């Protein structure tokens, strides 16, 4: 047994993959005995057989139902050791597992009942198939505009979206209000308080310099904590706070004594150099009796030059600031541009310092400082983008709205709404597992979210402005005896007419001056009150500090009470999957009910029965005779540290009856190989931190999602004990195609849009590699994880990890079977692939080679359409047979079944194709199957599996597995026409 990872306590139930695999083999050995596998094949270390069902929603589930029937007919199904499923394949995989678990005859009874040639009128298996056909429209079984099923979907989505929007809008409003408070604070800073701001700013810059120097020196605990988060918190953040305070001081009082700033900054640079041991670095390179002298000369010379260059840059910023004093927008422009500009000035000072140090500064230190500068630029750009949009966005909306005609306003509004809806639909329709959308869809998915983000934040800023603005008439003349009237022009400008003793005077006030004037008249510490403003009527003004506290309170309370998992669309989706696919394996309630039978007793109002679902770990019982299930999901690592996976943005996460978790491979911090074998100490450390943690996390299934945060019970506490995550939950997570973070499809703009509109089917689960949260079903306070979803910044290091559709990583289900070195693998591919480009298979093959060194050789030419590759054209073959060359295991065999048409299908299937030419690749977004759709896909799956595995070949009962799979070949080459014939 492999050792427990060093970052976990001995009693924690997570382990390396070899231990996981050992446990699986024990169960497979017991299962083979239960399935009636011949005695010579009972050893699970020999000739493992894997069956993989691809993603594709109900299309894949129904197609693979037909495959299961063909395997049962050919008596092959009971030889399958592993059933690896993804997304829609998991629907039917869960159905099969539940049938085997619940029927007393187990696998033998299910295999007998699935055989399409032995239909029993009263057999539960055939009734279960009929049940699936009845619930093929599983999301809204009763299709009607006035159906309660249809309206339930709308009301559940609306409720959850509204609650999530309240949290998001309140959070963005709180940040915007904080910006306004800080901006008004900068206006409130006077010449009397400017020195205090300057002094405090120097203190923060000093803190940043000290932590930077100690990090460069590698002193004490800072040697091991020099990662991105540590540097941001202790170096960048203090420097940015110092930049804000210095901006306040400069906006209140010009920087005249620049020489004083030069001296202060020179001392800071000198302290930085001394604490970081720059002098010793000089001595390591330069030798000789005068080296110490010249080292001190260099240090004492470089620091003043760097300090005074930075001071001159501060002086230039001050001059620019006070050139624009009279413009109403000047204060807000300074607040928006000032902190990034000050931080850039300090960065340039460091650049000068590095340049003057020259070759005496180690290259590794220059690299470290370069990355530090990058984070400074990121913080500055984020500040500039957000506050620029929050302050100027409302002005753009107001001026633009008043400047255009009514018809144009309607057109612009409609365009914004349409682009938003189009972007949302395009994002949700991003195909899984390598299925690529069209160029227009991709364009809409990219442009729509960006347009929405601009409008969304600007509208929130405009709402805050309208709530808090102090509206007073702006006049170019102040005469005590004058009375005035005002008229608003269509473009938003105000014409003020003053009746004075000397005659009437008129003045034009631009919308921009009026807007900035309203912002400047806000008093940041005032209490809420109403104001009368003469001829302009009544305007009301709410104190910003109170509104900020209210928005912050709403954000905190809603993030606490509105659970990030339970108020997504996950439960809507999961409940209906469970009712359809797991409820099918239960007998309907008799009249009278039989208490000794497991009869389905749904709620008469909702139609749901909570007992349809059951804990996944029950399938780990040694009496379970079915294939060992692997439900594949994707661990989203959009901001993960594994640089090689920047394209993937995800890792394989598995749910099985014994262990759930992931092996995210080796990254820059060291850890495990994806194969699960421990890396050597030297390669694991990679020359970096000695305390690097392995990137692996497996947890016993009975402990997964066992508790909620702070609700753990001692072992002897009374009450029912949780048995861990349930099968229905894992099936739904594996099929969570619509999710803000979605593996290699992840886009920040799309993630923002999908989070706002609650298009979230995924799940936040306690990280199995973190003992403090491993058993938790989700975070108690979800604000940080909502932000991570919003901006697509999920990773594998956080306390809770984001899981979504397995197709966002591997849509075939092949990856985990190759990890286990299965000798024979049958892959059933029913993903949406109207061009027959085989993208999902290609992705899986590439990752298997990269991660496991397994070479898969398979030729797919005959499956491609002939001859013009149009959707209505036929393929030359349904399947292909390939070889798997493992690095340290016998050669494997891959049988690939593709949802395709060759012209030899049953008449009703070809008839449906004539009616729907894109069949069998209708959109995955279509989860509302009717009877003809269901039967066409089921019959096609049965036909293809029968042609590939049984057509003219002996079945497994009459031969060995090795002989059976060894005899399998691809389709025969098509005969070439004779010379001179067409």
CSV table of C-alpha atoms in Angstrom, one decimal, residues 337-664:
chain,number,residue,atom,x,y,z
A,337,UNK,CA,-5.5,57.5,-12.4
A,338,UNK,CA,-3.5,58.5,-9.4
A,339,UNK,CA,-2.8,55.2,-7.5
A,340,UNK,CA,-1.8,53.3,-10.6
A,341,UNK,CA,0.4,56.3,-11.7
A,342,UNK,CA,2.2,56.5,-8.3
A,343,UNK,CA,2.7,52.7,-8.2
A,344,UNK,CA,4.1,52.9,-11.8
A,345,UNK,CA,6.5,55.7,-10.6
A,346,UNK,CA,7.7,53.4,-7.8
A,347,UNK,CA,8.1,50.5,-10.2
A,348,UNK,CA,10.2,52.7,-12.5
A,349,UNK,CA,12.4,53.6,-9.5
A,350,UNK,CA,13.0,49.9,-8.9
A,351,UNK,CA,13.7,49.5,-12.6
A,352,UNK,CA,16.4,52.2,-12.3
A,353,UNK,CA,17.8,50.5,-9.2
A,354,UNK,CA,18.0,47.1,-11.0
A,355,UNK,CA,19.6,48.7,-14.0
A,356,UNK,CA,22.3,50.4,-11.9
A,357,UNK,CA,23.0,47.2,-10.0
A,358,UNK,CA,23.7,45.6,-13.4
A,359,UNK,CA,25.4,42.2,-13.4
A,360,UNK,CA,25.9,42.3,-9.7
A,361,UNK,CA,22.3,41.5,-9.2
A,362,UNK,CA,21.6,37.7,-9.7
A,363,UNK,CA,19.4,36.8,-12.6
A,364,UNK,CA,17.0,35.0,-10.3
A,365,UNK,CA,16.4,38.2,-8.3
A,366,UNK,CA,15.8,40.1,-11.5
A,367,UNK,CA,13.2,37.5,-12.5
A,368,UNK,CA,11.6,37.7,-9.1
A,369,UNK,CA,11.4,41.5,-9.3
A,370,UNK,CA,10.0,41.3,-12.8
A,371,UNK,CA,7.1,39.1,-11.6
A,372,UNK,CA,6.6,41.6,-8.7
A,373,UNK,CA,6.3,44.4,-11.3
A,374,UNK,CA,3.7,42.3,-13.2
A,375,UNK,CA,1.5,42.0,-10.1
A,376,UNK,CA,1.8,45.7,-9.6
A,377,UNK,CA,0.6,46.3,-13.2
A,378,UNK,CA,-2.3,43.9,-12.7
A,379,UNK,CA,-3.5,45.7,-9.6
A,380,UNK,CA,-3.1,49.1,-11.2
A,381,UNK,CA,-5.0,48.0,-14.4
A,382,UNK,CA,-7.8,46.4,-12.3
A,383,UNK,CA,-8.2,49.6,-10.3
A,384,UNK,CA,-8.2,51.7,-13.4
A,385,UNK,CA,-10.7,49.5,-15.2
A,386,UNK,CA,-13.2,49.2,-12.4
A,387,UNK,CA,-13.2,52.7,-11.0
A,388,UNK,CA,-13.0,54.2,-14.5
A,389,UNK,CA,-16.1,52.2,-15.4
A,390,UNK,CA,-17.9,52.8,-12.1
A,391,UNK,CA,-17.4,56.6,-12.3
A,392,UNK,CA,-17.5,57.3,-16.1
A,393,UNK,CA,-19.9,54.5,-17.0
A,394,UNK,CA,-23.0,56.3,-15.5
A,395,UNK,CA,-22.0,59.5,-17.3
A,396,UNK,CA,-21.8,57.7,-20.6
A,397,UNK,CA,-25.2,56.2,-20.1
A,398,UNK,CA,-26.8,59.5,-19.1
A,399,UNK,CA,-25.3,61.5,-21.9
A,400,UNK,CA,-25.8,58.9,-24.5
A,401,UNK,CA,-29.4,58.3,-23.4
A,402,UNK,CA,-30.3,62.0,-23.7
A,403,UNK,CA,-28.3,62.6,-26.8
A,404,UNK,CA,-30.2,60.2,-29.1
A,405,UNK,CA,-33.7,60.0,-30.3
A,406,UNK,CA,-36.4,57.8,-28.7
A,407,UNK,CA,-36.2,55.2,-31.5
A,408,UNK,CA,-32.5,55.0,-31.1
A,409,UNK,CA,-32.8,54.5,-27.4
A,410,UNK,CA,-35.1,51.6,-28.0
A,411,UNK,CA,-32.7,50.1,-30.6
A,412,UNK,CA,-29.7,50.4,-28.3
A,413,UNK,CA,-31.5,48.9,-25.4
A,414,UNK,CA,-32.8,46.0,-27.5
A,415,UNK,CA,-29.3,45.4,-28.9
A,416,UNK,CA,-27.8,45.2,-25.4
A,417,UNK,CA,-30.5,42.8,-24.3
A,418,UNK,CA,-30.3,40.6,-27.4
A,419,UNK,CA,-26.4,40.5,-27.2
A,420,UNK,CA,-26.7,39.5,-23.6
A,421,UNK,CA,-29.2,36.7,-24.2
A,422,UNK,CA,-27.3,35.6,-27.3
A,423,UNK,CA,-24.1,35.5,-25.4
A,424,UNK,CA,-25.7,33.5,-22.6
A,425,UNK,CA,-27.2,31.0,-25.0
A,426,UNK,CA,-24.0,30.7,-26.9
A,427,UNK,CA,-22.1,30.2,-23.7
A,428,UNK,CA,-24.5,27.5,-22.5
A,429,UNK,CA,-24.4,25.8,-25.8
A,430,UNK,CA,-20.6,25.4,-25.7
A,431,UNK,CA,-20.2,21.8,-26.6
A,432,UNK,CA,-18.5,19.4,-24.3
A,433,UNK,CA,-15.6,17.1,-25.0
A,434,UNK,CA,-14.1,18.7,-28.0
A,435,UNK,CA,-17.3,19.6,-29.8
A,436,UNK,CA,-16.7,23.0,-31.4
A,437,UNK,CA,-19.3,25.6,-32.1
A,438,UNK,CA,-19.5,27.7,-35.3
A,439,UNK,CA,-17.7,30.9,-35.9
A,440,UNK,CA,-20.8,33.1,-35.3
A,441,UNK,CA,-21.6,31.3,-32.1
A,442,UNK,CA,-18.0,31.8,-30.9
A,443,UNK,CA,-18.2,35.5,-31.8
A,444,UNK,CA,-21.5,36.0,-30.0
A,445,UNK,CA,-20.1,34.1,-26.9
A,446,UNK,CA,-17.1,36.4,-26.8
A,447,UNK,CA,-18.8,39.8,-27.6
A,448,UNK,CA,-22.1,39.3,-25.7
A,449,UNK,CA,-20.6,38.8,-22.3
A,450,UNK,CA,-18.2,41.8,-22.7
A,451,UNK,CA,-21.0,44.1,-23.7
A,452,UNK,CA,-23.1,42.9,-20.8
A,453,UNK,CA,-20.3,43.4,-18.3
A,454,UNK,CA,-19.9,47.1,-19.4
A,455,UNK,CA,-23.6,47.7,-19.2
A,456,UNK,CA,-24.1,45.8,-16.0
A,457,UNK,CA,-21.5,47.6,-13.9
A,458,UNK,CA,-22.4,51.0,-15.5
A,459,UNK,CA,-26.1,50.5,-14.6
A,460,UNK,CA,-25.2,49.7,-11.0
A,461,UNK,CA,-23.0,52.8,-10.9
A,462,UNK,CA,-25.8,54.9,-12.4
A,463,UNK,CA,-28.3,53.6,-9.8
A,464,UNK,CA,-25.9,54.6,-7.0
A,465,UNK,CA,-25.4,58.0,-8.5
A,466,UNK,CA,-29.1,58.6,-8.8
A,467,UNK,CA,-29.6,57.5,-5.2
A,468,UNK,CA,-26.9,59.7,-3.8
A,469,UNK,CA,-26.4,62.7,-6.0
A,470,UNK,CA,-27.0,66.2,-4.6
A,471,UNK,CA,-28.7,68.1,-7.4
A,472,UNK,CA,-28.1,71.8,-7.2
A,473,UNK,CA,-28.3,74.2,-10.2
A,474,UNK,CA,-24.8,75.1,-11.5
A,475,UNK,CA,-24.5,78.8,-12.5
A,476,UNK,CA,-21.7,80.8,-14.0
A,477,UNK,CA,-23.0,83.9,-12.2
A,478,UNK,CA,-23.8,84.5,-8.5
A,479,UNK,CA,-26.0,87.5,-8.0
A,480,UNK,CA,-28.0,87.8,-4.8
A,481,UNK,CA,-30.9,89.7,-6.4
A,482,UNK,CA,-31.3,87.3,-9.4
A,483,UNK,CA,-34.0,84.7,-9.8
A,484,UNK,CA,-33.5,81.8,-12.2
A,485,UNK,CA,-35.3,79.2,-14.3
A,486,UNK,CA,-33.8,76.2,-16.0
A,487,UNK,CA,-34.7,74.2,-19.1
A,488,UNK,CA,-33.3,70.8,-19.9
A,489,UNK,CA,-32.2,70.4,-23.6
A,490,UNK,CA,-32.7,67.0,-25.4
A,491,UNK,CA,-28.9,66.4,-25.3
A,492,UNK,CA,-28.9,66.7,-21.6
A,493,UNK,CA,-27.4,70.2,-21.2
A,494,UNK,CA,-29.1,72.8,-19.0
A,495,UNK,CA,-29.9,76.3,-20.1
A,496,UNK,CA,-30.0,78.5,-17.0
A,497,UNK,CA,-31.8,81.9,-17.4
A,498,UNK,CA,-31.1,84.5,-14.7
A,499,UNK,CA,-33.4,87.5,-14.3
A,500,UNK,CA,-31.1,90.2,-12.9
A,501,UNK,CA,-31.6,94.0,-12.5
A,502,UNK,CA,-29.1,94.6,-15.4
A,503,UNK,CA,-30.9,92.2,-17.7
A,504,UNK,CA,-31.3,88.5,-18.4
A,505,UNK,CA,-28.3,86.3,-18.7
A,506,UNK,CA,-28.0,82.8,-20.0
A,507,UNK,CA,-25.5,80.1,-19.3
A,508,UNK,CA,-25.0,76.6,-20.7
A,509,UNK,CA,-24.1,73.8,-18.3
A,510,UNK,CA,-22.9,70.6,-20.0
A,511,UNK,CA,-24.2,67.2,-18.9
A,512,UNK,CA,-20.6,66.2,-17.9
A,513,UNK,CA,-20.1,69.3,-15.7
A,514,UNK,CA,-23.4,68.7,-14.1
A,515,UNK,CA,-22.6,65.0,-13.5
A,516,UNK,CA,-19.2,65.7,-11.9
A,517,UNK,CA,-20.6,68.7,-10.0
A,518,UNK,CA,-23.2,66.4,-8.4
A,519,UNK,CA,-20.5,63.9,-7.4
A,520,UNK,CA,-18.3,66.7,-6.0
A,521,UNK,CA,-21.2,68.0,-3.8
A,522,UNK,CA,-21.6,64.6,-2.0
A,523,UNK,CA,-20.5,64.8,1.6
A,524,UNK,CA,-19.0,61.5,2.4
A,525,UNK,CA,-19.7,61.6,6.1
A,526,UNK,CA,-23.2,63.0,6.0
A,527,UNK,CA,-26.3,61.3,7.3
A,528,UNK,CA,-29.3,60.5,5.1
A,529,UNK,CA,-31.5,63.5,4.6
A,530,UNK,CA,-33.7,65.2,2.0
A,531,UNK,CA,-32.9,68.4,0.1
A,532,UNK,CA,-35.1,71.0,-1.6
A,533,UNK,CA,-33.4,72.7,-4.5
A,534,UNK,CA,-35.5,75.6,-5.6
A,535,UNK,CA,-36.6,75.6,-9.2
A,536,UNK,CA,-35.2,72.1,-9.8
A,537,UNK,CA,-37.8,70.5,-7.5
A,538,UNK,CA,-37.0,67.9,-4.9
A,539,UNK,CA,-34.0,65.6,-5.1
A,540,UNK,CA,-33.0,63.1,-2.4
A,541,UNK,CA,-29.8,62.1,-1.1
A,542,UNK,CA,-28.8,59.1,0.9
A,543,UNK,CA,-25.6,59.2,2.9
A,544,UNK,CA,-22.9,57.1,1.2
A,545,UNK,CA,-21.5,55.6,4.4
A,546,UNK,CA,-25.0,54.2,5.4
A,547,UNK,CA,-25.7,52.9,2.0
A,548,UNK,CA,-22.3,51.2,1.9
A,549,UNK,CA,-23.0,49.5,5.2
A,550,UNK,CA,-26.4,48.4,4.0
A,551,UNK,CA,-25.0,47.0,0.7
A,552,UNK,CA,-22.2,45.2,2.6
A,553,UNK,CA,-24.6,43.8,5.1
A,554,UNK,CA,-26.9,42.5,2.3
A,555,UNK,CA,-23.9,40.9,0.6
A,556,UNK,CA,-22.7,39.1,3.7
A,557,UNK,CA,-26.1,37.9,4.9
A,558,UNK,CA,-27.1,36.6,1.4
A,559,UNK,CA,-23.7,34.9,0.9
A,560,UNK,CA,-24.2,33.2,4.2
A,561,UNK,CA,-27.9,32.1,3.8
A,562,UNK,CA,-28.2,31.6,0.0
A,563,UNK,CA,-26.1,28.5,-0.4
A,564,UNK,CA,-23.9,28.6,-3.5
A,565,UNK,CA,-24.8,25.0,-4.4
A,566,UNK,CA,-28.4,24.7,-3.4
A,567,UNK,CA,-29.5,27.9,-5.1
A,568,UNK,CA,-28.0,27.1,-8.4
A,569,UNK,CA,-29.7,25.0,-11.1
A,570,UNK,CA,-28.0,21.9,-9.8
A,571,UNK,CA,-30.9,20.6,-7.7
A,572,UNK,CA,-33.5,21.3,-10.4
A,573,UNK,CA,-31.4,19.2,-12.8
A,574,UNK,CA,-30.5,16.5,-10.3
A,575,UNK,CA,-34.0,15.9,-9.0
A,576,UNK,CA,-35.3,15.3,-12.5
A,577,UNK,CA,-32.4,13.0,-13.5
A,578,UNK,CA,-33.0,11.0,-10.3
A,579,UNK,CA,-36.8,10.7,-11.0
A,580,UNK,CA,-36.1,9.5,-14.5
A,581,UNK,CA,-33.1,7.3,-14.4
A,582,UNK,CA,-32.9,6.1,-10.7
A,583,UNK,CA,-36.7,6.0,-10.2
A,584,UNK,CA,-37.0,3.6,-13.2
A,585,UNK,CA,-35.3,0.8,-11.2
A,586,UNK,CA,-38.0,0.7,-8.5
A,587,UNK,CA,-41.3,-1.0,-8.6
A,588,UNK,CA,-44.4,1.2,-8.7
A,589,UNK,CA,-46.4,1.3,-5.5
A,590,UNK,CA,-49.0,-1.5,-5.2
A,591,UNK,CA,-52.5,-1.1,-4.0
A,592,UNK,CA,-52.4,-1.9,-1.2
A,593,UNK,CA,-48.7,-1.1,-0.8
A,594,UNK,CA,-46.3,-3.9,0.2
A,595,UNK,CA,-44.1,-2.9,3.1
A,596,UNK,CA,-41.6,-5.7,2.3
A,597,UNK,CA,-40.9,-4.4,-1.2
A,598,UNK,CA,-38.9,-1.3,-2.3
A,599,UNK,CA,-41.9,0.4,-3.9
A,600,UNK,CA,-41.8,3.9,-5.4
A,601,UNK,CA,-44.1,6.2,-3.5
A,602,UNK,CA,-43.7,9.7,-5.1
A,603,UNK,CA,-45.1,12.9,-3.6
A,604,UNK,CA,-48.5,13.3,-5.3
A,605,UNK,CA,-48.0,17.0,-5.8
A,606,UNK,CA,-44.3,17.1,-7.1
A,607,UNK,CA,-43.9,13.6,-8.4
A,608,UNK,CA,-40.6,13.1,-6.6
A,609,UNK,CA,-39.6,10.3,-4.3
A,610,UNK,CA,-36.4,11.0,-2.2
A,611,UNK,CA,-35.8,7.3,-1.9
A,612,UNK,CA,-35.1,7.0,-5.6
A,613,UNK,CA,-31.6,8.1,-4.8
A,614,UNK,CA,-29.1,6.3,-2.6
A,615,UNK,CA,-25.5,6.7,-1.3
A,616,UNK,CA,-22.9,5.9,-3.9
A,617,UNK,CA,-20.8,3.9,-1.5
A,618,UNK,CA,-23.5,1.2,-1.4
A,619,UNK,CA,-22.3,0.1,-4.8
A,620,UNK,CA,-19.0,-0.7,-3.1
A,621,UNK,CA,-20.5,-3.7,-1.3
A,622,UNK,CA,-18.9,-7.0,-2.2
A,623,UNK,CA,-22.3,-8.4,-3.1
A,624,UNK,CA,-22.7,-5.8,-5.9
A,625,UNK,CA,-22.3,-7.8,-9.2
A,626,UNK,CA,-22.2,-5.0,-11.7
A,627,UNK,CA,-19.2,-3.4,-13.4
A,628,UNK,CA,-17.3,-1.0,-11.1
A,629,UNK,CA,-18.7,2.4,-11.9
A,630,UNK,CA,-16.4,5.5,-12.5
A,631,UNK,CA,-18.4,8.7,-12.9
A,632,UNK,CA,-16.1,11.3,-14.4
A,633,UNK,CA,-16.3,15.0,-13.6
A,634,UNK,CA,-13.9,17.9,-14.2
A,635,UNK,CA,-12.0,19.7,-11.4
A,636,UNK,CA,-11.8,23.2,-12.8
A,637,UNK,CA,-8.4,24.8,-12.4
A,638,UNK,CA,-8.7,27.9,-14.5
A,639,UNK,CA,-6.0,29.6,-12.5
A,640,UNK,CA,-4.1,26.5,-11.5
A,641,UNK,CA,-0.3,26.3,-11.1
A,642,UNK,CA,0.3,23.5,-13.5
A,643,UNK,CA,1.7,25.5,-16.4
A,644,UNK,CA,1.3,22.6,-18.9
A,645,UNK,CA,-2.4,22.6,-18.3
A,646,UNK,CA,-3.2,26.2,-19.2
A,647,UNK,CA,-5.1,24.9,-22.2
A,648,UNK,CA,-7.0,22.2,-20.3
A,649,UNK,CA,-7.9,24.4,-17.3
A,650,UNK,CA,-9.2,21.3,-15.7
A,651,UNK,CA,-8.2,17.9,-14.2
A,652,UNK,CA,-10.0,14.5,-14.0
A,653,UNK,CA,-12.1,14.1,-10.9
A,654,UNK,CA,-13.7,10.7,-10.3
A,655,UNK,CA,-16.6,9.5,-8.2
A,656,UNK,CA,-16.5,5.7,-7.4
A,657,UNK,CA,-18.0,3.5,-4.7
A,658,UNK,CA,-14.8,3.4,-2.7
A,659,UNK,CA,-12.9,6.6,-3.4
A,660,UNK,CA,-13.6,10.0,-4.9
A,661,UNK,CA,-11.0,12.5,-5.8
A,662,UNK,CA,-8.3,13.5,-8.3
A,663,UNK,CA,-4.7,13.3,-9.2
A,664,UNK,CA,-3.9,16.6,-10.7
